[in-house]
mmCIF file of C-alpha atoms in Angstrom:
data_model
loop_
_atom_site.group_PDB
_atom_site.id
_atom_site.type_symbol
_atom_site.label_atom_id
_atom_site.label_comp_id
_atom_site.label_asym_id
_atom_site.label_seq_id
_atom_site.Cartn_x
_atom_site.Cartn_y
_atom_site.Cartn_z
ATOM 1 C CA UNK W 1 -20.190 -14.488 -17.703
ATOM 2 C CA UNK W 2 -21.679 -13.786 -14.259
ATOM 3 C CA UNK W 3 -21.599 -10.182 -13.118
ATOM 4 C CA UNK W 4 -19.452 -10.911 -10.049
ATOM 5 C CA UNK W 5 -16.731 -12.570 -12.101
ATOM 6 C CA UNK W 6 -16.805 -9.746 -14.650
ATOM 7 C CA UNK W 7 -16.438 -7.085 -11.940
ATOM 8 C CA UNK W 8 -13.698 -9.076 -10.217
ATOM 9 C CA UNK W 9 -11.607 -9.482 -13.352
ATOM 10 C CA UNK W 10 -12.021 -5.810 -14.288
ATOM 11 C CA UNK W 11 -10.924 -4.699 -10.808
ATOM 12 C CA UNK W 12 -8.060 -7.194 -10.742
ATOM 13 C CA UNK W 13 -6.873 -5.972 -14.144
ATOM 14 C CA UNK W 14 -7.040 -2.346 -12.970
ATOM 15 C CA UNK W 15 -5.149 -3.157 -9.770
ATOM 16 C CA UNK W 16 -2.411 -5.281 -11.300
ATOM 17 C CA UNK W 17 -2.050 -3.138 -14.418
ATOM 18 C CA UNK W 18 -1.562 0.004 -12.364
ATOM 19 C CA UNK W 19 0.825 -1.831 -10.046
ATOM 20 C CA UNK W 20 2.859 -2.814 -13.127
ATOM 21 C CA UNK W 21 3.157 0.850 -14.085
ATOM 22 C CA UNK W 22 4.118 1.765 -10.499
ATOM 23 C CA UNK W 23 6.860 -0.860 -10.499
ATOM 24 C CA UNK W 24 8.049 -0.383 -14.063
ATOM 25 C CA UNK W 25 7.714 3.228 -15.125
ATOM 26 C CA UNK W 26 10.834 5.287 -15.726
ATOM 27 C CA UNK W 27 9.053 8.445 -14.660
ATOM 28 C CA UNK W 28 8.369 8.946 -10.978
ATOM 29 C CA UNK W 29 5.331 11.140 -11.677
ATOM 30 C CA UNK W 30 3.734 8.368 -13.758
ATOM 31 C CA UNK W 31 4.444 5.873 -10.979
ATOM 32 C CA UNK W 32 2.813 8.120 -8.394
ATOM 33 C CA UNK W 33 -0.266 8.708 -10.534
ATOM 34 C CA UNK W 34 -0.542 4.998 -11.390
ATOM 35 C CA UNK W 35 -0.794 4.350 -7.664
ATOM 36 C CA UNK W 36 -4.227 6.003 -7.917
ATOM 37 C CA UNK W 37 -5.406 3.136 -10.143
ATOM 38 C CA UNK W 38 -4.089 0.536 -7.726
ATOM 39 C CA UNK W 39 -5.781 2.169 -4.749
ATOM 40 C CA UNK W 40 -9.081 2.504 -6.617
ATOM 41 C CA UNK W 41 -8.898 -1.118 -7.761
ATOM 42 C CA UNK W 42 -8.161 -2.329 -4.243
ATOM 43 C CA UNK W 43 -11.049 -0.234 -2.892
ATOM 44 C CA UNK W 44 -13.295 -1.896 -5.464
ATOM 45 C CA UNK W 45 -12.073 -5.325 -4.384
ATOM 46 C CA UNK W 46 -12.931 -4.428 -0.767
ATOM 47 C CA UNK W 47 -16.436 -3.454 -1.866
ATOM 48 C CA UNK W 48 -16.715 -6.738 -3.777
ATOM 49 C CA UNK W 49 -15.737 -8.524 -0.551
ATOM 50 C CA UNK W 50 -18.630 -6.805 1.268
ATOM 51 C CA UNK W 51 -16.265 -4.599 3.299
ATOM 52 C CA UNK W 52 -18.033 -1.305 2.648
ATOM 53 C CA UNK W 53 -16.519 0.679 5.520
ATOM 54 C CA UNK W 54 -12.951 -0.330 4.708
ATOM 55 C CA UNK W 55 -13.516 0.518 1.041
ATOM 56 C CA UNK W 56 -14.599 4.049 1.958
ATOM 57 C CA UNK W 57 -11.682 4.392 4.386
ATOM 58 C CA UNK W 58 -9.362 3.256 1.593
ATOM 59 C CA UNK W 59 -10.661 5.962 -0.750
ATOM 60 C CA UNK W 60 -10.587 8.675 1.921
ATOM 61 C CA UNK W 61 -7.245 7.898 3.537
ATOM 62 C CA UNK W 62 -5.164 6.398 0.746
ATOM 63 C CA UNK W 63 -6.380 8.451 -2.196
ATOM 64 C CA UNK W 64 -7.363 11.598 -0.311
ATOM 65 C CA UNK W 65 -4.431 11.568 2.077
ATOM 66 C CA UNK W 66 -1.433 9.416 1.321
ATOM 67 C CA UNK W 67 -1.506 9.787 -2.462
ATOM 68 C CA UNK W 68 -1.799 13.591 -2.290
ATOM 69 C CA UNK W 69 1.071 13.621 0.211
ATOM 70 C CA UNK W 70 3.223 11.482 -2.098
ATOM 71 C CA UNK W 71 2.423 13.715 -5.080
ATOM 72 C CA UNK W 72 3.424 16.768 -3.044
ATOM 73 C CA UNK W 73 6.700 15.105 -2.098
ATOM 74 C CA UNK W 74 7.339 14.214 -5.752
ATOM 75 C CA UNK W 75 6.713 17.787 -6.866
ATOM 76 C CA UNK W 76 8.824 19.241 -4.047
ATOM 77 C CA UNK W 77 11.851 17.021 -4.409
ATOM 78 C CA UNK W 78 12.440 16.111 -7.974
ATOM 79 C CA UNK W 79 13.585 18.502 -10.637
ATOM 80 C CA UNK W 80 11.008 18.693 -13.390
ATOM 81 C CA UNK W 81 13.830 19.286 -15.905
ATOM 82 C CA UNK W 82 15.343 15.800 -15.765
ATOM 83 C CA UNK W 83 11.988 14.093 -15.631
ATOM 84 C CA UNK W 84 13.100 11.351 -18.026
ATOM 85 C CA UNK W 85 15.454 9.657 -15.588
ATOM 86 C CA UNK W 86 13.628 10.454 -12.363
ATOM 87 C CA UNK W 87 13.022 6.864 -11.422
ATOM 88 C CA UNK W 88 16.129 4.864 -12.221
ATOM 89 C CA UNK W 89 16.367 1.232 -11.281
ATOM 90 C CA UNK W 90 19.243 -1.099 -10.454
ATOM 91 C CA UNK W 91 19.571 -4.871 -10.593
ATOM 92 C CA UNK W 92 16.388 -5.541 -12.534
ATOM 93 C CA UNK W 93 17.326 -9.057 -13.649
ATOM 94 C CA UNK W 94 18.450 -10.491 -10.265
ATOM 95 C CA UNK W 95 15.397 -8.941 -8.611
ATOM 96 C CA UNK W 96 13.092 -10.384 -11.284
ATOM 97 C CA UNK W 97 14.666 -13.828 -10.889
ATOM 98 C CA UNK W 98 14.366 -13.820 -7.086
ATOM 99 C CA UNK W 99 10.788 -12.556 -7.228
ATOM 100 C CA UNK W 100 9.916 -15.105 -9.900
ATOM 101 C CA UNK W 101 10.977 -17.865 -7.511
ATOM 102 C CA UNK W 102 9.225 -16.252 -4.537
ATOM 103 C CA UNK W 103 6.054 -15.653 -6.517
ATOM 104 C CA UNK W 104 5.993 -19.177 -7.913
ATOM 105 C CA UNK W 105 6.437 -20.740 -4.475
ATOM 106 C CA UNK W 106 3.707 -18.587 -2.971
ATOM 107 C CA UNK W 107 1.406 -19.265 -5.908
ATOM 108 C CA UNK W 108 1.864 -23.021 -5.539
ATOM 109 C CA UNK W 109 1.166 -22.698 -1.814
ATOM 110 C CA UNK W 110 -2.035 -20.721 -2.463
ATOM 111 C CA UNK W 111 -3.152 -23.354 -4.968
ATOM 112 C CA UNK W 112 -2.262 -26.346 -2.782
ATOM 113 C CA UNK W 113 -3.421 -25.217 0.647
ATOM 114 C CA UNK W 114 -6.783 -26.301 1.959
ATOM 115 C CA UNK W 115 -8.229 -22.972 3.059
ATOM 116 C CA UNK W 116 -10.936 -23.036 5.692
ATOM 117 C CA UNK W 117 -14.007 -21.492 4.120
ATOM 118 C CA UNK W 118 -17.483 -20.748 5.285
ATOM 119 C CA UNK W 119 -20.200 -22.236 3.162
ATOM 120 C CA UNK W 120 -21.985 -18.907 3.040
ATOM 121 C CA UNK W 121 -19.866 -15.713 3.105
ATOM 122 C CA UNK W 122 -21.474 -12.971 5.180
ATOM 123 C CA UNK W 123 -22.827 -9.979 3.266
ATOM 124 C CA UNK W 124 -24.202 -7.263 5.537
ATOM 125 C CA UNK W 125 -23.434 -3.648 6.501
ATOM 126 C CA UNK W 126 -20.198 -3.697 8.489
ATOM 127 C CA UNK W 127 -20.132 -0.311 10.221
ATOM 128 C CA UNK W 128 -21.948 -1.414 13.362
ATOM 129 C CA UNK W 129 -19.815 -4.523 13.816
ATOM 130 C CA UNK W 130 -16.545 -2.631 13.265
ATOM 131 C CA UNK W 131 -17.587 0.106 15.678
ATOM 132 C CA UNK W 132 -18.431 -2.441 18.371
ATOM 133 C CA UNK W 133 -15.133 -4.246 17.760
ATOM 134 C CA UNK W 134 -13.186 -0.982 18.120
ATOM 135 C CA UNK W 135 -14.885 -0.010 21.358
ATOM 136 C CA UNK W 136 -14.919 -3.569 22.723
ATOM 137 C CA UNK W 137 -12.032 -6.014 22.316
ATOM 138 C CA UNK W 138 -9.833 -3.570 20.363
ATOM 139 C CA UNK W 139 -10.177 -0.553 22.652
ATOM 140 C CA UNK W 140 -6.497 -0.543 23.724
ATOM 141 C CA UNK W 141 -4.961 -0.643 20.215
ATOM 142 C CA UNK W 142 -7.565 1.912 19.158
ATOM 143 C CA UNK W 143 -6.419 4.349 21.836
ATOM 144 C CA UNK W 144 -2.761 3.581 21.118
ATOM 145 C CA UNK W 145 -3.419 4.410 17.460
ATOM 146 C CA UNK W 146 -4.341 7.951 18.399
ATOM 147 C CA UNK W 147 -1.049 8.297 20.311
ATOM 148 C CA UNK W 148 0.860 6.896 17.314
ATOM 149 C CA UNK W 149 -0.796 9.425 15.002
ATOM 150 C CA UNK W 150 0.043 12.294 17.382
ATOM 151 C CA UNK W 151 3.670 11.157 17.574
ATOM 152 C CA UNK W 152 3.821 10.864 13.763
ATOM 153 C CA UNK W 153 2.381 14.377 13.415
ATOM 154 C CA UNK W 154 4.904 15.957 15.783
ATOM 155 C CA UNK W 155 7.733 13.809 14.422
ATOM 156 C CA UNK W 156 7.054 14.880 10.845
ATOM 157 C CA UNK W 157 7.145 18.547 11.840
ATOM 158 C CA UNK W 158 10.395 18.087 13.788
ATOM 159 C CA UNK W 159 12.100 16.095 11.025
ATOM 160 C CA UNK W 160 11.149 18.290 8.081
ATOM 161 C CA UNK W 161 11.497 21.818 9.522
ATOM 162 C CA UNK W 162 14.542 23.903 8.709
ATOM 163 C CA UNK W 163 17.241 23.755 11.362
ATOM 164 C CA UNK W 164 18.187 27.181 12.702
ATOM 165 C CA UNK W 165 21.810 27.200 13.846
ATOM 166 C CA UNK W 166 23.902 29.893 15.496
ATOM 167 C CA UNK W 167 22.684 32.977 17.349
ATOM 168 C CA UNK W 168 18.958 33.481 17.346
ATOM 169 C CA UNK W 169 17.785 36.030 14.840
ATOM 170 C CA UNK W 170 15.371 38.494 16.386
ATOM 171 C CA UNK W 171 12.184 39.460 14.716
ATOM 172 C CA UNK J 1 -12.308 -25.282 -15.672
ATOM 173 C CA UNK J 2 -14.965 -22.730 -16.594
ATOM 174 C CA UNK J 3 -16.596 -23.053 -13.207
ATOM 175 C CA UNK J 4 -13.220 -22.634 -11.511
ATOM 176 C CA UNK J 5 -12.485 -19.415 -13.379
ATOM 177 C CA UNK J 6 -15.945 -17.911 -13.066
ATOM 178 C CA UNK J 7 -16.763 -18.921 -9.496
ATOM 179 C CA UNK J 8 -14.874 -16.197 -7.635
ATOM 180 C CA UNK J 9 -13.474 -17.575 -4.377
ATOM 181 C CA UNK J 10 -10.775 -16.966 -1.821
ATOM 182 C CA UNK J 11 -7.944 -18.089 -4.106
ATOM 183 C CA UNK J 12 -8.717 -15.480 -6.747
ATOM 184 C CA UNK J 13 -8.227 -12.686 -4.242
ATOM 185 C CA UNK J 14 -5.087 -14.312 -2.867
ATOM 186 C CA UNK J 15 -3.614 -14.415 -6.379
ATOM 187 C CA UNK J 16 -4.371 -10.722 -6.953
ATOM 188 C CA UNK J 17 -2.753 -9.984 -3.609
ATOM 189 C CA UNK J 18 0.271 -12.102 -4.555
ATOM 190 C CA UNK J 19 0.716 -10.182 -7.813
ATOM 191 C CA UNK J 20 0.538 -6.810 -6.057
ATOM 192 C CA UNK J 21 2.968 -8.036 -3.369
ATOM 193 C CA UNK J 22 5.550 -9.264 -5.892
ATOM 194 C CA UNK J 23 5.328 -6.007 -7.859
ATOM 195 C CA UNK J 24 5.716 -3.968 -4.670
ATOM 196 C CA UNK J 25 8.741 -6.000 -3.588
ATOM 197 C CA UNK J 26 10.253 -5.557 -7.062
ATOM 198 C CA UNK J 27 9.706 -1.815 -6.709
ATOM 199 C CA UNK J 28 11.416 -1.766 -3.291
ATOM 200 C CA UNK J 29 14.361 -3.863 -4.499
ATOM 201 C CA UNK J 30 15.154 -2.030 -7.718
ATOM 202 C CA UNK J 31 14.350 1.641 -7.164
ATOM 203 C CA UNK J 32 17.123 4.107 -6.458
ATOM 204 C CA UNK J 33 14.689 6.872 -5.690
ATOM 205 C CA UNK J 34 13.551 7.074 -2.068
ATOM 206 C CA UNK J 35 9.984 8.022 -3.015
ATOM 207 C CA UNK J 36 9.887 5.103 -5.464
ATOM 208 C CA UNK J 37 10.728 2.788 -2.573
ATOM 209 C CA UNK J 38 7.906 4.287 -0.505
ATOM 210 C CA UNK J 39 5.510 3.621 -3.408
ATOM 211 C CA UNK J 40 6.583 -0.040 -3.309
ATOM 212 C CA UNK J 41 5.921 -0.185 0.430
ATOM 213 C CA UNK J 42 2.404 1.147 -0.145
ATOM 214 C CA UNK J 43 1.797 -1.619 -2.706
ATOM 215 C CA UNK J 44 2.946 -4.275 -0.222
ATOM 216 C CA UNK J 45 0.690 -2.885 2.521
ATOM 217 C CA UNK J 46 -2.266 -2.909 0.117
ATOM 218 C CA UNK J 47 -1.622 -6.537 -0.800
ATOM 219 C CA UNK J 48 -1.590 -7.477 2.889
ATOM 220 C CA UNK J 49 -4.885 -5.654 3.324
ATOM 221 C CA UNK J 50 -6.499 -7.551 0.448
ATOM 222 C CA UNK J 51 -5.573 -10.757 2.255
ATOM 223 C CA UNK J 52 -7.025 -9.557 5.559
ATOM 224 C CA UNK J 53 -10.340 -8.581 3.973
ATOM 225 C CA UNK J 54 -10.528 -11.734 1.847
ATOM 226 C CA UNK J 55 -10.003 -14.020 4.832
ATOM 227 C CA UNK J 56 -12.434 -11.936 6.861
ATOM 228 C CA UNK J 57 -15.059 -12.431 4.151
ATOM 229 C CA UNK J 58 -14.514 -16.059 3.195
ATOM 230 C CA UNK J 59 -12.998 -17.735 6.241
ATOM 231 C CA UNK J 60 -13.644 -16.162 9.609
ATOM 232 C CA UNK J 61 -16.981 -14.447 9.048
ATOM 233 C CA UNK J 62 -16.296 -11.857 11.770
ATOM 234 C CA UNK J 63 -14.851 -8.357 11.764
ATOM 235 C CA UNK J 64 -11.332 -9.010 13.095
ATOM 236 C CA UNK J 65 -9.772 -8.934 9.631
ATOM 237 C CA UNK J 66 -11.446 -5.645 8.753
ATOM 238 C CA UNK J 67 -10.353 -4.095 12.052
ATOM 239 C CA UNK J 68 -6.766 -5.127 11.331
ATOM 240 C CA UNK J 69 -7.032 -3.711 7.823
ATOM 241 C CA UNK J 70 -8.079 -0.358 9.288
ATOM 242 C CA UNK J 71 -5.104 -0.459 11.673
ATOM 243 C CA UNK J 72 -2.811 -1.209 8.726
ATOM 244 C CA UNK J 73 -4.237 1.746 6.785
ATOM 245 C CA UNK J 74 -3.727 3.993 9.821
ATOM 246 C CA UNK J 75 -0.124 2.861 10.275
ATOM 247 C CA UNK J 76 0.485 3.282 6.536
ATOM 248 C CA UNK J 77 -0.629 6.895 6.857
ATOM 249 C CA UNK J 78 1.768 7.456 9.769
ATOM 250 C CA UNK J 79 4.557 5.690 7.850
ATOM 251 C CA UNK J 80 3.979 7.808 4.741
ATOM 252 C CA UNK J 81 4.036 11.038 6.769
ATOM 253 C CA UNK J 82 7.284 10.180 8.567
ATOM 254 C CA UNK J 83 8.910 8.651 5.481
ATOM 255 C CA UNK J 84 8.158 11.640 3.280
ATOM 256 C CA UNK J 85 9.316 14.050 6.011
ATOM 257 C CA UNK J 86 12.624 12.183 6.143
ATOM 258 C CA UNK J 87 12.843 12.253 2.329
ATOM 259 C CA UNK J 88 12.286 16.010 2.334
ATOM 260 C CA UNK J 89 14.944 16.391 5.037
ATOM 261 C CA UNK J 90 17.391 14.356 2.950
ATOM 262 C CA UNK J 91 16.582 16.481 -0.078
ATOM 263 C CA UNK J 92 17.338 19.668 1.877
ATOM 264 C CA UNK J 93 20.720 18.324 2.961
ATOM 265 C CA UNK J 94 21.873 16.459 -0.155
ATOM 266 C CA UNK J 95 19.841 18.122 -2.965
ATOM 267 C CA UNK J 96 18.995 14.589 -4.111
ATOM 268 C CA UNK J 97 16.769 11.727 -3.060
ATOM 269 C CA UNK J 98 18.891 9.097 -4.770
ATOM 270 C CA UNK J 99 19.554 6.608 -1.979
ATOM 271 C CA UNK J 100 23.083 5.967 -3.242
ATOM 272 C CA UNK J 101 23.960 9.634 -2.724
ATOM 273 C CA UNK J 102 23.172 9.384 0.976
ATOM 274 C CA UNK J 103 26.281 7.655 2.316
ATOM 275 C CA UNK J 104 27.582 9.986 5.027
ATOM 276 C CA UNK J 105 27.555 7.187 7.604
ATOM 277 C CA UNK J 106 29.582 4.880 5.329
ATOM 278 C CA UNK J 107 33.021 4.840 7.012
#
């Protein structure tokens, strides 16, 4: 078996297996930790697709940022005592039926469509090209992104702080 | 058949992405826990990103797909911050993050 195929199937198994735990586990803590496997697998797939910069960003932002944030929220909100039923689900069978249909249709489309493909996929360091794209054609969305992040930062503080009602307490 | 399975191409990545997307949508549809729903949203965003990078690698050959993937990751970070802040706010008010407990606006 060629090395590329071996690596691909290992990463795909890691990604989909962890995603199964995320979607199916009865314990919210297990779901949150299984997300780590999905993010790592997806980062590996990015590296396999020669997207080195995005793979590193995935590890730094998703695993270092978002996942830690989610774990904090899990620890802060859910009572450790009733951990067994922390992640209840409703309507499993209708959802599975609908998604079976949706997944089958999309799978048939993926199989049937004639995708445009380059004969020779590009494999080269991507940092320079991405940097030039950000400071060239994508300069406006890039600057807007910083505003969005600032708004999200302030918004999160405003939403999650404790509301102080009534007369101001001195001191 | 062997060549089809071993020669990794665009379709293989699209199928992985499809599986992650369906699982994420299942998570969003069936969870009663607000954080569980946010986990499903993260799965869906990751599946979209796999598609962006795969098409960038196999089809377009330029960096547009990777740039969009970075924007998606950035917006996912903002979404997670705001979503979890709202969840914590709900928890302070209702002592629960079960989405069926939050029905104050239901007439």
